[in-house]
Coordinates of C-alpha atoms and ligand atoms in Angstrom, one line a residue:
M734 CA -206.5 -10.2 186.6
D735 CA -204.5 -9.9 189.8
R736 CA -201.9 -12.1 188.4
I737 CA -200.6 -11.6 184.9
E738 CA -198.1 -13.4 182.8
L739 CA -195.9 -11.6 180.3
F740 CA -193.1 -12.6 177.9
R741 CA -190.4 -10.8 176.0
T742 CA -191.9 -8.9 173.1
K743 CA -190.4 -8.8 169.6
T744 CA -191.3 -5.2 169.2
L745 CA -193.4 -2.3 170.5
R746 CA -194.7 0.1 167.8
G747 CA -197.4 2.6 167.4
E748 CA -199.2 5.6 168.8
F749 CA -201.2 5.8 172.0
V750 CA -203.1 8.4 174.0
P751 CA -202.2 8.1 177.7
P752 CA -205.0 8.4 180.2
P753 CA -205.9 11.9 181.5
D754 CA -203.6 13.4 184.1
K755 CA -204.3 12.2 187.6
S756 CA -203.1 15.2 189.5
I757 CA -205.0 17.6 187.3
S758 CA -208.2 15.5 187.4
H759 CA -208.2 15.6 191.2
R760 CA -207.7 19.3 191.3
A761 CA -210.3 20.0 188.6
V762 CA -213.0 18.2 190.8
M763 CA -211.9 19.9 193.9
L764 CA -211.8 23.5 192.6
S765 CA -215.0 23.0 190.6
S766 CA -216.8 21.8 193.8
L767 CA -215.5 24.9 195.7
S768 CA -216.6 27.3 192.9
K769 CA -219.9 29.1 192.4
G770 CA -221.6 27.9 189.3
T771 CA -221.6 24.9 187.0
G772 CA -218.2 23.5 186.1
I773 CA -217.3 21.1 183.3
V774 CA -214.4 18.8 183.4
R775 CA -213.6 17.2 180.1
N776 CA -211.3 14.2 179.7
F777 CA -211.5 13.4 183.4
L778 CA -209.4 10.4 184.5
R779 CA -211.7 7.4 185.2
A780 CA -209.5 5.5 187.7
K781 CA -209.8 4.5 191.3
D782 CA -207.7 7.4 192.7
T783 CA -209.7 10.1 191.0
E784 CA -213.0 8.4 191.8
S785 CA -212.0 8.6 195.5
T786 CA -211.9 12.4 195.1
M787 CA -215.3 12.4 193.2
N788 CA -216.9 10.3 195.9
A789 CA -215.4 12.5 198.7
F790 CA -216.9 15.7 197.3
R791 CA -220.3 13.9 196.7
S792 CA -220.3 13.0 200.4
L793 CA -219.6 16.7 201.2
G794 CA -222.9 17.5 199.4
I795 CA -221.7 18.3 195.9
D796 CA -223.8 17.2 192.9
I797 CA -221.5 15.7 190.3
E798 CA -223.2 14.5 187.1
D799 CA -221.2 11.6 185.7
R800 CA -221.1 11.5 181.9
G801 CA -218.1 9.2 181.6
D802 CA -215.1 11.1 180.9
T803 CA -217.0 14.4 181.2
L804 CA -218.1 15.6 184.7
I805 CA -220.7 18.3 185.3
I806 CA -220.0 19.7 188.7
H807 CA -222.6 21.9 190.5
G808 CA -220.2 23.9 192.7
K809 CA -221.5 25.5 195.9
G810 CA -218.8 28.0 196.6
L811 CA -216.1 28.0 199.3
H812 CA -218.7 27.8 202.1
G813 CA -221.3 25.5 200.5
L814 CA -219.9 22.1 201.6
S815 CA -221.9 20.2 204.3
E816 CA -220.8 17.9 207.1
P817 CA -220.4 14.3 205.8
A818 CA -222.7 11.8 207.4
D819 CA -220.0 9.1 207.4
V820 CA -216.2 8.6 207.3
I821 CA -214.7 9.6 203.9
D822 CA -212.8 6.8 202.3
C823 CA -209.9 8.2 200.2
G824 CA -208.9 4.7 199.0
N825 CA -205.2 4.6 197.9
S826 CA -205.0 8.3 197.1
G827 CA -202.5 10.6 199.0
T828 CA -203.6 13.5 196.8
T829 CA -207.2 13.1 197.9
I830 CA -206.6 12.9 201.6
R831 CA -203.9 15.6 201.8
L832 CA -205.6 18.2 199.6
I833 CA -209.1 17.6 201.1
S834 CA -207.5 18.1 204.6
G835 CA -206.7 21.6 203.5
V836 CA -210.3 22.2 202.3
L837 CA -211.9 20.7 205.4
S838 CA -209.6 22.8 207.7
G839 CA -211.6 25.9 206.5
N840 CA -215.0 24.3 207.0
P841 CA -216.8 24.6 210.3
F842 CA -217.8 21.0 210.7
F843 CA -216.5 17.6 211.8
S844 CA -215.1 15.0 209.3
V845 CA -213.1 11.9 209.3
L846 CA -210.8 10.8 206.5
T847 CA -209.4 7.3 206.0
G848 CA -208.1 5.1 203.3
D849 CA -206.8 1.6 202.3
S850 CA -204.0 -0.2 204.2
S851 CA -201.3 1.6 202.2
L852 CA -202.8 5.1 202.7
R853 CA -203.1 4.4 206.4
T854 CA -199.3 4.2 206.7
R855 CA -198.5 7.4 204.8
P856 CA -197.2 10.4 206.8
M857 CA -199.8 13.1 207.5
A858 CA -197.9 15.2 210.0
R859 CA -196.6 17.2 207.0
V860 CA -200.2 18.5 206.4
I861 CA -201.4 18.4 210.0
K862 CA -198.6 20.7 211.2
P863 CA -199.2 23.7 208.9
L864 CA -203.0 23.3 208.9
S865 CA -203.0 23.3 212.7
L866 CA -200.8 26.5 212.7
M867 CA -203.6 28.0 210.6
G868 CA -206.1 27.1 213.3
A869 CA -207.7 23.8 212.3
E870 CA -208.2 21.1 214.9
I871 CA -206.8 17.8 213.6
W872 CA -206.3 14.5 215.2
A873 CA -204.7 11.4 213.7
R874 CA -203.6 7.9 214.6
A875 CA -200.2 7.1 216.1
D876 CA -199.5 10.4 217.8
N877 CA -200.9 12.5 214.9
R878 CA -199.0 10.8 212.2
Y879 CA -201.2 8.4 210.2
P880 CA -204.8 8.2 208.9
P881 CA -207.6 8.1 209.9
L882 CA -207.6 11.9 210.4
A883 CA -210.4 13.7 212.3
I884 CA -210.8 17.3 211.3
R885 CA -212.8 20.1 212.9
G886 CA -212.3 23.1 210.7
G887 CA -213.2 26.7 211.3
R888 CA -211.9 30.2 211.0
L889 CA -208.3 30.1 209.7
K890 CA -205.5 32.6 210.0
P891 CA -203.0 33.1 207.2
V892 CA -199.5 31.8 207.7
S893 CA -196.1 31.9 206.0
Y894 CA -194.9 28.4 206.0
T895 CA -191.6 26.9 204.9
M896 CA -192.0 23.2 203.9
P897 CA -189.1 20.9 205.0
V898 CA -189.7 18.7 201.9
A899 CA -190.8 19.5 198.4
S900 CA -194.4 18.2 198.1
A901 CA -197.1 19.4 195.8
Q902 CA -199.7 17.7 198.0
V903 CA -198.6 19.7 201.1
K904 CA -198.2 22.9 199.1
S905 CA -201.7 22.5 197.7
A906 CA -203.3 21.6 201.0
I907 CA -201.9 24.9 202.5
L908 CA -203.0 26.9 199.4
L909 CA -206.5 25.5 199.6
A910 CA -206.8 26.3 203.3
G911 CA -205.4 29.7 202.4
L912 CA -208.5 30.3 200.3
Y913 CA -210.5 30.3 203.6
S914 CA -208.3 32.7 205.6
E915 CA -208.5 36.5 205.6
G916 CA -205.2 37.7 204.3
K917 CA -202.1 36.3 202.5
T918 CA -201.0 32.7 203.1
S919 CA -197.5 31.9 201.7
V920 CA -195.8 28.6 201.3
A921 CA -192.2 28.1 200.3
E922 CA -190.6 24.8 199.3
P923 CA -187.0 23.7 199.1
A924 CA -187.3 22.7 195.4
G925 CA -190.1 23.2 192.8
S926 CA -192.7 20.4 192.9
R927 CA -195.6 20.1 190.4
D928 CA -197.4 23.4 190.0
H929 CA -200.9 22.4 188.7
T930 CA -202.6 24.0 191.7
E931 CA -200.9 27.3 191.1
R932 CA -201.8 27.2 187.4
M933 CA -205.4 26.3 188.0
L934 CA -206.4 28.5 191.0
P935 CA -206.0 31.9 189.2
A936 CA -208.0 30.5 186.3
F937 CA -210.9 30.0 188.8
G938 CA -210.4 33.6 189.9
A939 CA -208.1 33.2 193.0
D940 CA -205.6 35.9 193.8
L941 CA -202.3 34.0 193.7
R942 CA -198.7 35.0 193.1
V943 CA -195.7 32.8 192.4
D944 CA -192.2 34.0 193.2
G945 CA -189.6 31.3 192.6
T946 CA -190.5 28.4 194.9
T947 CA -192.8 30.6 197.1
V948 CA -196.5 30.7 196.4
T949 CA -198.9 33.3 198.0
V950 CA -202.6 33.2 197.9
R951 CA -205.0 35.8 199.3
G952 CA -208.0 34.3 200.9
G953 CA -211.6 35.5 201.2
H954 CA -212.6 35.5 197.5
E955 CA -215.1 33.2 196.0
L956 CA -214.0 31.1 193.0
S957 CA -216.1 30.9 189.8
A958 CA -216.8 27.7 187.9
M959 CA -215.2 27.2 184.5
E960 CA -214.6 24.5 181.8
I961 CA -211.4 22.5 182.1
E962 CA -209.9 20.0 179.7
V963 CA -207.5 17.6 181.3
P964 CA -204.3 16.7 179.2
G965 CA -202.8 13.2 179.0
D966 CA -200.7 12.1 182.0
F967 CA -197.0 12.2 181.4
S968 CA -196.5 9.8 184.3
S969 CA -198.6 7.2 182.6
A970 CA -197.0 7.8 179.2
A971 CA -193.6 7.4 180.8
F972 CA -193.9 3.6 181.0
F973 CA -194.2 3.3 177.2
L974 CA -191.6 6.0 176.5
V975 CA -189.0 4.0 178.4
A976 CA -190.2 0.8 176.9
S977 CA -189.6 2.2 173.4
L978 CA -186.0 2.8 174.3
I979 CA -185.2 -0.6 175.6
I980 CA -187.1 -2.9 173.3
P981 CA -185.2 -3.5 170.1
G982 CA -186.8 -2.0 167.0
A983 CA -189.4 -0.2 169.1
E984 CA -190.9 3.2 168.2
V985 CA -193.7 4.8 170.2
T986 CA -195.6 8.1 170.0
A987 CA -197.5 9.3 173.0
K988 CA -200.2 11.8 171.9
N989 CA -201.7 14.7 173.8
V990 CA -199.3 14.4 176.8
G991 CA -198.8 17.1 179.4
I992 CA -195.3 18.4 179.3
N993 CA -195.4 20.7 182.3
P994 CA -191.7 21.1 183.1
T995 CA -192.3 20.3 186.8
R996 CA -193.3 16.8 185.6
T997 CA -190.9 16.0 182.8
G998 CA -187.6 15.5 184.6
L999 CA -187.6 12.0 183.1
L1000 CA -187.1 13.4 179.6
D1001 CA -184.1 15.4 180.7
V1002 CA -182.6 12.2 182.3
L1003 CA -183.3 10.1 179.2
R1004 CA -181.6 12.7 177.0
K1005 CA -178.6 12.5 179.3
M1006 CA -178.7 8.7 179.0
G1007 CA -178.4 9.2 175.2
A1008 CA -182.1 9.1 174.0
A1009 CA -183.3 11.3 171.2
V1010 CA -186.6 12.8 172.4
E1011 CA -188.8 14.2 169.6
I1012 CA -191.5 16.6 170.8
S1013 CA -194.1 17.9 168.3
N1014 CA -197.5 19.5 168.1
E1015 CA -196.8 21.7 171.2
H1016 CA -199.9 23.6 172.3
E1017 CA -201.7 24.7 175.5
V1018 CA -204.7 23.0 177.1
S1019 CA -206.4 24.7 180.0
G1020 CA -203.2 26.5 181.0
E1021 CA -200.9 23.4 180.7
P1022 CA -198.4 22.7 178.0
V1023 CA -199.2 19.6 175.9
A1024 CA -197.4 17.8 173.0
D1025 CA -196.8 14.5 171.2
I1026 CA -193.7 12.7 172.3
C1027 CA -191.9 10.2 170.1
L1028 CA -189.1 7.9 171.2
R1029 CA -187.4 5.0 169.5
S1030 CA -184.8 2.4 170.4
G1031 CA -181.3 2.4 169.1
G1032 CA -178.0 3.6 170.3
G1033 CA -178.2 2.2 173.8
L1034 CA -178.6 4.0 177.0
K1035 CA -175.7 5.1 179.3
A1036 CA -175.8 5.2 183.1
V1037 CA -176.3 8.5 184.9
Q1038 CA -176.3 10.1 188.3
I1039 CA -179.5 11.7 189.6
G1040 CA -180.2 13.7 192.6
G1041 CA -181.0 17.2 194.0
E1042 CA -183.7 19.4 192.4
M1043 CA -184.2 16.8 189.7
I1044 CA -185.9 14.4 192.2
P1045 CA -189.3 16.3 192.6
R1046 CA -189.4 16.6 188.7
L1047 CA -189.4 12.9 188.3
I1048 CA -190.7 11.7 191.6
D1049 CA -193.4 9.4 190.1
E1050 CA -191.2 8.2 187.3
F1051 CA -188.6 6.5 189.7
P1052 CA -189.9 2.9 189.2
I1053 CA -189.8 3.1 185.4
L1054 CA -186.5 5.1 185.5
C1055 CA -185.1 2.1 187.4
I1056 CA -186.0 -0.1 184.4
A1057 CA -184.2 2.2 182.0
A1058 CA -181.2 2.1 184.4
A1059 CA -181.3 -1.7 184.4
A1060 CA -181.1 -1.8 180.6
S1061 CA -178.2 0.8 180.4
E1062 CA -174.5 0.5 180.2
G1063 CA -172.9 1.2 183.6
T1064 CA -174.2 1.9 187.1
T1065 CA -176.9 4.5 187.6
M1066 CA -176.9 6.2 191.0
I1067 CA -180.0 7.8 192.4
R1068 CA -179.7 9.8 195.6
G1069 CA -181.7 12.4 197.6
A1070 CA -184.9 10.4 196.9
E1071 CA -185.9 9.4 200.5
E1072 CA -189.4 10.6 199.8
L1073 CA -189.9 7.5 197.7
R1074 CA -190.0 5.4 200.8
V1075 CA -193.3 7.0 201.7
K1076 CA -195.2 6.7 198.4
E1077 CA -197.9 4.1 197.7
S1078 CA -195.2 1.6 198.7
D1079 CA -191.6 2.0 199.8
R1080 CA -190.6 2.3 196.2
I1081 CA -186.8 2.1 196.9
K1082 CA -187.2 -1.2 198.6
A1083 CA -189.8 -2.5 196.2
M1084 CA -187.7 -1.8 193.1
A1085 CA -184.5 -3.2 194.7
T1086 CA -186.4 -6.4 195.7
E1087 CA -188.2 -6.9 192.4
L1088 CA -185.3 -6.0 190.1
G1089 CA -183.1 -8.3 192.2
K1090 CA -185.5 -11.2 191.4
M1091 CA -185.0 -10.5 187.7
G1092 CA -181.2 -10.8 188.1
V1093 CA -180.3 -7.1 188.2
E1094 CA -177.6 -6.0 190.6
V1095 CA -179.1 -3.4 192.8
R1096 CA -177.7 -1.7 196.0
E1097 CA -180.2 0.0 198.3
H1098 CA -179.3 3.2 200.1
P1099 CA -181.4 5.1 202.6
D1100 CA -182.2 7.8 199.9
G1101 CA -181.8 5.9 196.6
L1102 CA -180.4 3.0 194.7
D1103 CA -177.4 2.0 192.6
I1104 CA -178.5 -0.1 189.6
R1105 CA -176.0 -1.9 187.5
G1106 CA -177.2 -2.2 183.9
T1107 CA -177.3 -5.7 182.3
E1108 CA -178.0 -7.2 178.9
S1109 CA -179.8 -10.2 180.5
I1110 CA -182.8 -9.4 182.6
K1111 CA -184.5 -12.7 183.6
G1112 CA -188.2 -13.5 183.8
A1113 CA -189.3 -14.1 187.4
E1114 CA -192.3 -14.0 189.7
V1115 CA -192.5 -10.4 190.9
Y1116 CA -194.9 -8.5 193.1
S1117 CA -196.5 -5.1 192.7
H1118 CA -196.4 -4.3 196.5
G1119 CA -200.0 -3.2 195.8
D1120 CA -198.5 -0.1 194.0
H1121 CA -199.7 0.8 190.5
R1122 CA -196.4 2.2 189.3
I1123 CA -194.3 -0.8 190.5
A1124 CA -196.7 -3.1 188.7
M1125 CA -196.4 -1.1 185.4
A1126 CA -192.6 -0.7 185.7
M1127 CA -192.2 -4.5 186.3
A1128 CA -194.5 -5.2 183.3
I1129 CA -192.2 -3.1 181.0
A1130 CA -189.2 -5.0 182.4
A1131 CA -191.0 -8.2 181.6
L1132 CA -191.3 -7.2 177.9
T1133 CA -187.4 -7.3 177.7
A1134 CA -186.8 -10.3 179.9
E1135 CA -185.7 -13.8 179.0
G1136 CA -188.6 -16.3 179.7
K1137 CA -191.8 -15.8 181.6
T1138 CA -192.6 -13.1 184.1
T1139 CA -195.6 -13.3 186.4
I1140 CA -196.7 -10.2 188.2
T1141 CA -198.8 -10.7 191.2
G1142 CA -201.0 -7.8 192.5
A1143 CA -201.2 -6.5 188.9
S1144 CA -204.7 -5.1 189.3
A1145 CA -203.0 -2.2 191.2
V1146 CA -202.7 -0.6 187.7
D1147 CA -206.4 0.4 188.0
I1148 CA -205.4 3.1 190.5
S1149 CA -204.1 5.3 187.6
F1150 CA -204.1 3.5 184.3
P1151 CA -206.9 1.0 183.6
G1152 CA -206.2 -0.3 180.1
F1153 CA -202.5 -0.4 180.6
F1154 CA -202.2 -4.0 179.6
D1155 CA -204.5 -3.5 176.6
I1156 CA -202.0 -0.9 175.2
I1157 CA -199.1 -3.4 175.6
K1158 CA -201.1 -6.0 173.7
R1159 CA -202.0 -3.7 170.9
M1160 CA -198.5 -2.2 170.4
S1161 CA -196.6 -5.5 170.7
S1162 CA -198.6 -7.5 168.2
Ligands
S3P2565 C1 -199.0 14.6 193.6 C2 -197.8 15.0 194.2 C3 -196.7 14.0 194.5 C4 -196.8 12.8 193.6 C5 -198.2 12.2 193.7 C6 -199.2 13.2 193.1 C7 -200.1 15.6 193.4 O1 -196.7 13.7 195.8 O2 -195.9 11.8 194.0 O3 -198.2 11.0 192.9 O4 -201.0 15.4 192.7 O5 -199.9 16.7 194.1 P1 -195.9 14.6 197.0 O6 -196.7 15.9 197.0 O7 -196.1 13.8 198.2 O8 -194.5 14.7 196.5

């Protein structure tokens, strides 16, 4: 299934439940492993990235009972992890390697973290620097920049750290290390990134305060196990939400989707582009806002300009936002998004290249793109760049394109959304 052929669809209609949230699934395994007692994670995402986190904690001595989409995790407390006997493979997952670096910094043993060829090119100095300031000893390839990482943790001291870039992974790594230090660890970011760690930690009993974009945790307390239900992943739902706007006659309802405002910048942008977004059945699941989201085609989308504090709120939605832009009237300009160059692929370059193959006029900038909307996207042979979100964005473009589109490297979707192509099949027939 690494190569998939897709054609223009006549329509896309129906309801679907997106896979469980990836960010929340990672955190649920991590905090449960570090708690005292038996934790239950319901609706856990079964995908390659979150399985990397599960396997990592197993190799640190945690017993995780696998009951499919429910995990029973026998937590051992903050100081119950044991030295891994081998290198920990974090696969493709930046969240796994960066957050675990924070945990291992507080543990008095030696460990080595690595990952696949994409992960081994992703910047790690952003976590190594603050964790070293706290007292961890960390070494990495290429002058302490890239994985593999070798960590010798130990007693940590609290810090007040200002992050140069907004990143939930870096913020979370520092907060997790902060659990191990005596005193208050504070982390400030230039703009608000996703706040799942801040929501979840107090529920496990951590002493944590949020003041604007500064988060402070007081270390030295044990966490206690709890039951968590993971909501649907907005970032996965996003592909079909955009599809419903650009496929004639389409109407799609995503059920049980997380609508945490640090994640739903795409909805604000789509509204600005002219979409009517219907949100219903709003409720809370394990401290996260959840709802059903319905979108339908009609009216046409208009180009917009995007930058500033909006970027962290739609960071993972950039590839699919580019597809909405390509189907809009006018030229959409995205700036201030240089972080996209260091995701699972260089997403700015990947989207410029692949949309170009489909006949869309795109201009690449160091920190974003200009995308000129067109009424005639053309089928082509496109490549995922080994990146799950590029594969899914190009698949949605293919559903609107003239002729056949072949996506190579399509199996990358299994990183976050196994079953993605089945939902396309069901809703387009
Ligand atoms: C994530 C944070 C974001 C996001 C990634 C998941 C997380 O990365 O792009 O897909 O779960 O904390 P950064 O923290 O690097 O912005």
